[in-house]
Amino acid sequence: PDNSQLGAFEAYKYIKTLVKPGDSLNLFFDKKTQDRYGRILAHVRLKSKKNLAALLLRQGLVQQLVFPPNIKFWKCYQVLEKKAQAEKKGIWATSRYTAKNTDSANKFTSGYQRFKGVVTQKSFSNRYIWYRLDDKIWLGFKKNNLIYFPKKYFENFVGKKIDVRGWVYYSHDSLRIRINHPLQIQF
Protein backbone atom coordinates (compact mmCIF):
# COMPACT_ATOMS: atom_id res chain seq x y z
CA PRO A 1 0.00 0.00 0.00
CA ASP A 2 2.91 2.45 0.58
CA ASN A 3 3.60 2.82 -3.15
CA SER A 4 -0.03 2.53 -4.24
CA GLN A 5 -2.01 5.29 -5.82
CA LEU A 6 -4.18 7.19 -3.36
CA GLY A 7 -7.36 5.18 -2.72
CA ALA A 8 -6.00 1.91 -4.15
CA PHE A 9 -5.93 0.08 -0.83
CA GLU A 10 -9.44 1.28 0.06
CA ALA A 11 -10.70 0.17 -3.36
CA TYR A 12 -9.03 -3.22 -2.86
CA LYS A 13 -10.75 -3.65 0.54
CA TYR A 14 -14.12 -2.63 -0.94
CA ILE A 15 -13.79 -5.08 -3.83
CA LYS A 16 -13.03 -7.86 -1.33
CA THR A 17 -16.45 -7.20 0.26
CA LEU A 18 -18.12 -7.55 -3.15
CA VAL A 19 -16.23 -10.49 -4.65
CA LYS A 20 -15.63 -13.72 -2.75
CA PRO A 21 -13.28 -16.54 -3.79
CA GLY A 22 -15.08 -18.72 -6.33
CA ASP A 23 -17.52 -16.00 -7.44
CA SER A 24 -18.00 -15.86 -11.17
CA LEU A 25 -17.59 -12.54 -12.91
CA ASN A 26 -18.78 -11.57 -16.35
CA LEU A 27 -16.53 -9.51 -18.57
CA PHE A 28 -17.94 -7.44 -21.39
CA PHE A 29 -15.88 -5.56 -23.87
CA ASP A 30 -15.90 -2.38 -25.88
CA LYS A 31 -14.16 -1.86 -29.25
CA LYS A 32 -10.60 -2.68 -28.11
CA THR A 33 -10.04 -5.67 -25.84
CA GLN A 34 -6.41 -4.91 -24.91
CA ASP A 35 -4.33 -1.80 -24.36
CA ARG A 36 -0.88 -1.22 -25.84
CA TYR A 37 0.69 -3.07 -22.90
CA GLY A 38 -1.41 -6.20 -23.47
CA ARG A 39 -3.70 -5.60 -20.47
CA ILE A 40 -7.31 -6.72 -20.82
CA LEU A 41 -9.80 -3.88 -21.20
CA ALA A 42 -13.21 -4.99 -19.97
CA HIS A 43 -16.15 -3.95 -17.85
CA VAL A 44 -16.77 -6.32 -14.94
CA ARG A 45 -20.24 -7.45 -13.96
CA LEU A 46 -20.48 -9.04 -10.52
CA LYS A 47 -22.53 -12.07 -9.54
CA SER A 48 -25.15 -9.57 -8.29
CA LYS A 49 -25.33 -8.18 -11.88
CA LYS A 50 -23.85 -4.86 -10.70
CA ASN A 51 -21.13 -3.08 -12.65
CA LEU A 52 -17.92 -3.00 -10.58
CA ALA A 53 -16.65 0.28 -12.07
CA ALA A 54 -19.96 1.99 -11.29
CA LEU A 55 -19.80 0.85 -7.66
CA LEU A 56 -16.20 2.05 -7.26
CA LEU A 57 -16.95 5.41 -8.88
CA ARG A 58 -20.01 5.98 -6.71
CA GLN A 59 -17.94 5.35 -3.56
CA GLY A 60 -15.29 7.82 -4.75
CA LEU A 61 -12.63 5.13 -4.73
CA VAL A 62 -11.54 5.64 -8.35
CA GLN A 63 -11.75 8.27 -11.04
CA GLN A 64 -13.04 7.73 -14.51
CA LEU A 65 -10.62 7.40 -17.40
CA VAL A 66 -11.66 7.19 -21.04
CA PHE A 67 -9.45 5.77 -23.77
CA PRO A 68 -11.05 6.10 -27.20
CA PRO A 69 -12.31 4.18 -29.04
CA ASN A 70 -13.52 2.53 -25.79
CA ILE A 71 -16.21 4.96 -24.70
CA LYS A 72 -19.03 2.66 -23.57
CA PHE A 73 -20.81 3.90 -20.41
CA TRP A 74 -18.69 7.06 -20.07
CA LYS A 75 -21.71 9.33 -19.57
CA CYS A 76 -23.19 7.07 -16.86
CA TYR A 77 -19.81 6.79 -15.16
CA GLN A 78 -19.41 10.57 -15.31
CA VAL A 79 -22.68 11.09 -13.42
CA LEU A 80 -21.51 8.71 -10.67
CA GLU A 81 -18.10 10.38 -10.41
CA LYS A 82 -19.66 13.85 -10.19
CA LYS A 83 -21.92 12.68 -7.35
CA ALA A 84 -18.94 11.31 -5.45
CA GLN A 85 -17.03 14.57 -6.08
CA ALA A 86 -19.94 16.71 -4.88
CA GLU A 87 -20.23 14.60 -1.73
CA LYS A 88 -16.42 14.61 -1.26
CA LYS A 89 -16.34 10.83 -1.01
CA GLY A 90 -13.14 8.81 -1.02
CA ILE A 91 -10.36 10.33 -3.13
CA TRP A 92 -12.44 13.46 -3.72
CA ALA A 93 -12.05 14.40 -0.05
CA THR A 94 -8.28 14.80 -0.53
CA SER A 95 -6.28 17.71 -1.88
CA ARG A 96 -4.45 15.34 -4.29
CA TYR A 97 -7.52 15.23 -6.54
CA THR A 98 -8.25 18.95 -6.44
CA ALA A 99 -7.26 20.96 -9.52
CA LYS A 100 -4.04 22.91 -8.91
CA ASN A 101 -2.99 26.22 -10.39
CA THR A 102 -0.50 25.89 -13.24
CA ASP A 103 2.01 27.92 -11.17
CA SER A 104 2.71 24.72 -9.23
CA ALA A 105 3.91 22.96 -12.40
CA ASN A 106 7.53 22.75 -13.50
CA LYS A 107 9.55 20.61 -15.90
CA PHE A 108 9.76 17.85 -13.27
CA THR A 109 5.98 17.60 -12.94
CA SER A 110 4.79 14.27 -14.27
CA GLY A 111 2.15 11.60 -13.85
CA TYR A 112 -1.58 11.98 -13.72
CA GLN A 113 -2.40 15.56 -12.68
CA ARG A 114 -5.30 17.97 -12.54
CA PHE A 115 -4.85 21.68 -13.32
CA LYS A 116 -7.06 24.73 -13.68
CA GLY A 117 -6.37 27.77 -15.76
CA VAL A 118 -7.26 29.83 -18.81
CA VAL A 119 -6.71 28.72 -22.40
CA THR A 120 -4.34 31.34 -23.81
CA GLN A 121 -3.17 30.20 -27.23
CA LYS A 122 -3.75 27.81 -30.14
CA SER A 123 -1.24 26.07 -32.38
CA PHE A 124 -1.16 23.24 -34.95
CA SER A 125 1.14 20.35 -35.80
CA ASN A 126 0.70 17.52 -38.31
CA ARG A 127 -1.23 15.25 -35.94
CA TYR A 128 -2.39 17.59 -33.16
CA ILE A 129 -4.21 20.79 -32.39
CA TRP A 130 -2.50 22.37 -29.38
CA TYR A 131 -3.98 24.75 -26.86
CA ARG A 132 -1.93 26.37 -24.13
CA LEU A 133 -3.13 26.59 -20.53
CA ASP A 134 -1.95 29.77 -18.74
CA ASP A 135 1.01 29.93 -21.16
CA LYS A 136 2.51 26.99 -19.22
CA ILE A 137 1.06 23.65 -20.32
CA TRP A 138 0.27 22.55 -23.86
CA LEU A 139 -2.91 20.49 -24.27
CA GLY A 140 -2.64 18.24 -27.32
CA PHE A 141 -5.82 17.15 -29.11
CA LYS A 142 -4.99 14.40 -31.62
CA LYS A 143 -6.84 15.19 -34.82
CA ASN A 144 -8.08 11.56 -35.08
CA ASN A 145 -9.82 11.95 -31.69
CA LEU A 146 -11.72 15.12 -32.57
CA ILE A 147 -14.71 12.92 -33.54
CA TYR A 148 -15.36 12.44 -29.79
CA PHE A 149 -15.82 16.18 -29.20
CA PRO A 150 -19.07 18.05 -29.94
CA LYS A 151 -18.97 20.11 -33.16
CA LYS A 152 -18.86 23.51 -31.44
CA TYR A 153 -16.57 22.41 -28.60
CA PHE A 154 -13.64 24.55 -29.71
CA GLU A 155 -15.57 27.72 -30.55
CA ASN A 156 -14.18 30.53 -28.42
CA PHE A 157 -11.95 27.98 -26.64
CA VAL A 158 -9.13 30.52 -26.24
CA GLY A 159 -10.01 32.63 -23.20
CA LYS A 160 -12.07 29.93 -21.45
CA LYS A 161 -11.39 28.87 -17.86
CA ILE A 162 -11.01 25.11 -17.67
CA ASP A 163 -10.16 22.28 -15.32
CA VAL A 164 -8.07 19.66 -17.13
CA ARG A 165 -6.81 16.23 -16.10
CA GLY A 166 -4.41 13.84 -17.72
CA TRP A 167 -0.86 12.52 -17.82
CA VAL A 168 1.70 15.29 -17.79
CA TYR A 169 4.99 14.88 -19.62
CA TYR A 170 7.85 17.17 -20.60
CA SER A 171 8.72 17.42 -24.29
CA HIS A 172 9.98 20.11 -26.68
CA ASP A 173 10.92 22.33 -23.71
CA SER A 174 7.38 22.43 -22.33
CA LEU A 175 4.87 20.54 -20.22
CA ARG A 176 2.19 18.74 -22.18
CA ILE A 177 -1.00 16.75 -21.63
CA ARG A 178 -2.66 14.70 -24.36
CA ILE A 179 -6.42 15.17 -24.41
CA ASN A 180 -8.25 12.16 -25.86
CA HIS A 181 -11.82 12.81 -24.77
CA PRO A 182 -14.03 15.68 -23.49
CA LEU A 183 -14.18 13.98 -20.09
CA GLN A 184 -10.67 15.31 -19.40
CA ILE A 185 -11.89 18.92 -19.44
CA GLN A 186 -14.49 20.71 -17.34
CA PHE A 187 -15.54 24.30 -18.01
Short mmCIF file of C-alpha atoms in Angstrom, two decimals, residues 36-170:
data_model
loop_
_atom_site.label_atom_id
_atom_site.label_comp_id
_atom_site.label_asym_id
_atom_site.label_seq_id
_atom_site.Cartn_x
_atom_site.Cartn_y
_atom_site.Cartn_z
CA ARG A 36 -0.88 -1.22 -25.84
CA TYR A 37 0.69 -3.07 -22.90
CA GLY A 38 -1.41 -6.20 -23.47
CA ARG A 39 -3.70 -5.60 -20.47
CA ILE A 40 -7.31 -6.72 -20.82
CA LEU A 41 -9.80 -3.88 -21.20
CA ALA A 42 -13.21 -4.99 -19.97
CA HIS A 43 -16.15 -3.95 -17.85
CA VAL A 44 -16.77 -6.32 -14.94
CA ARG A 45 -20.24 -7.45 -13.96
CA LEU A 46 -20.48 -9.04 -10.52
CA LYS A 47 -22.53 -12.07 -9.54
CA SER A 48 -25.15 -9.57 -8.29
CA LYS A 49 -25.33 -8.18 -11.88
CA LYS A 50 -23.85 -4.86 -10.70
CA ASN A 51 -21.13 -3.08 -12.65
CA LEU A 52 -17.92 -3.00 -10.58
CA ALA A 53 -16.65 0.28 -12.07
CA ALA A 54 -19.96 1.99 -11.29
CA LEU A 55 -19.80 0.85 -7.66
CA LEU A 56 -16.20 2.05 -7.26
CA LEU A 57 -16.95 5.41 -8.88
CA ARG A 58 -20.01 5.98 -6.71
CA GLN A 59 -17.94 5.35 -3.56
CA GLY A 60 -15.29 7.82 -4.75
CA LEU A 61 -12.63 5.13 -4.73
CA VAL A 62 -11.54 5.64 -8.35
CA GLN A 63 -11.75 8.27 -11.04
CA GLN A 64 -13.04 7.73 -14.51
CA LEU A 65 -10.62 7.40 -17.40
CA VAL A 66 -11.66 7.19 -21.04
CA PHE A 67 -9.45 5.77 -23.77
CA PRO A 68 -11.05 6.10 -27.20
CA PRO A 69 -12.31 4.18 -29.04
CA ASN A 70 -13.52 2.53 -25.79
CA ILE A 71 -16.21 4.96 -24.70
CA LYS A 72 -19.03 2.66 -23.57
CA PHE A 73 -20.81 3.90 -20.41
CA TRP A 74 -18.69 7.06 -20.07
CA LYS A 75 -21.71 9.33 -19.57
CA CYS A 76 -23.19 7.07 -16.86
CA TYR A 77 -19.81 6.79 -15.16
CA GLN A 78 -19.41 10.57 -15.31
CA VAL A 79 -22.68 11.09 -13.42
CA LEU A 80 -21.51 8.71 -10.67
CA GLU A 81 -18.10 10.38 -10.41
CA LYS A 82 -19.66 13.85 -10.19
CA LYS A 83 -21.92 12.68 -7.35
CA ALA A 84 -18.94 11.31 -5.45
CA GLN A 85 -17.03 14.57 -6.08
CA ALA A 86 -19.94 16.71 -4.88
CA GLU A 87 -20.23 14.60 -1.73
CA LYS A 88 -16.42 14.61 -1.26
CA LYS A 89 -16.34 10.83 -1.01
CA GLY A 90 -13.14 8.81 -1.02
CA ILE A 91 -10.36 10.33 -3.13
CA TRP A 92 -12.44 13.46 -3.72
CA ALA A 93 -12.05 14.40 -0.05
CA THR A 94 -8.28 14.80 -0.53
CA SER A 95 -6.28 17.71 -1.88
CA ARG A 96 -4.45 15.34 -4.29
CA TYR A 97 -7.52 15.23 -6.54
CA THR A 98 -8.25 18.95 -6.44
CA ALA A 99 -7.26 20.96 -9.52
CA LYS A 100 -4.04 22.91 -8.91
CA ASN A 101 -2.99 26.22 -10.39
CA THR A 102 -0.50 25.89 -13.24
CA ASP A 103 2.01 27.92 -11.17
CA SER A 104 2.71 24.72 -9.23
CA ALA A 105 3.91 22.96 -12.40
CA ASN A 106 7.53 22.75 -13.50
CA LYS A 107 9.55 20.61 -15.90
CA PHE A 108 9.76 17.85 -13.27
CA THR A 109 5.98 17.60 -12.94
CA SER A 110 4.79 14.27 -14.27
CA GLY A 111 2.15 11.60 -13.85
CA TYR A 112 -1.58 11.98 -13.72
CA GLN A 113 -2.40 15.56 -12.68
CA ARG A 114 -5.30 17.97 -12.54
CA PHE A 115 -4.85 21.68 -13.32
CA LYS A 116 -7.06 24.73 -13.68
CA GLY A 117 -6.37 27.77 -15.76
CA VAL A 118 -7.26 29.83 -18.81
CA VAL A 119 -6.71 28.72 -22.40
CA THR A 120 -4.34 31.34 -23.81
CA GLN A 121 -3.17 30.20 -27.23
CA LYS A 122 -3.75 27.81 -30.14
CA SER A 123 -1.24 26.07 -32.38
CA PHE A 124 -1.16 23.24 -34.95
CA SER A 125 1.14 20.35 -35.80
CA ASN A 126 0.70 17.52 -38.31
CA ARG A 127 -1.23 15.25 -35.94
CA TYR A 128 -2.39 17.59 -33.16
CA ILE A 129 -4.21 20.79 -32.39
CA TRP A 130 -2.50 22.37 -29.38
CA TYR A 131 -3.98 24.75 -26.86
CA ARG A 132 -1.93 26.37 -24.13
CA LEU A 133 -3.13 26.59 -20.53
CA ASP A 134 -1.95 29.77 -18.74
CA ASP A 135 1.01 29.93 -21.16
CA LYS A 136 2.51 26.99 -19.22
CA ILE A 137 1.06 23.65 -20.32
CA TRP A 138 0.27 22.55 -23.86
CA LEU A 139 -2.91 20.49 -24.27
CA GLY A 140 -2.64 18.24 -27.32
CA PHE A 141 -5.82 17.15 -29.11
CA LYS A 142 -4.99 14.40 -31.62
CA LYS A 143 -6.84 15.19 -34.82
CA ASN A 144 -8.08 11.56 -35.08
CA ASN A 145 -9.82 11.95 -31.69
CA LEU A 146 -11.72 15.12 -32.57
CA ILE A 147 -14.71 12.92 -33.54
CA TYR A 148 -15.36 12.44 -29.79
CA PHE A 149 -15.82 16.18 -29.20
CA PRO A 150 -19.07 18.05 -29.94
CA LYS A 151 -18.97 20.11 -33.16
CA LYS A 152 -18.86 23.51 -31.44
CA TYR A 153 -16.57 22.41 -28.60
CA PHE A 154 -13.64 24.55 -29.71
CA GLU A 155 -15.57 27.72 -30.55
CA ASN A 156 -14.18 30.53 -28.42
CA PHE A 157 -11.95 27.98 -26.64
CA VAL A 158 -9.13 30.52 -26.24
CA GLY A 159 -10.01 32.63 -23.20
CA LYS A 160 -12.07 29.93 -21.45
CA LYS A 161 -11.39 28.87 -17.86
CA ILE A 162 -11.01 25.11 -17.67
CA ASP A 163 -10.16 22.28 -15.32
CA VAL A 164 -8.07 19.66 -17.13
CA ARG A 165 -6.81 16.23 -16.10
CA GLY A 166 -4.41 13.84 -17.72
CA TRP A 167 -0.86 12.52 -17.82
CA VAL A 168 1.70 15.29 -17.79
CA TYR A 169 4.99 14.88 -19.62
CA TYR A 170 7.85 17.17 -20.60
#
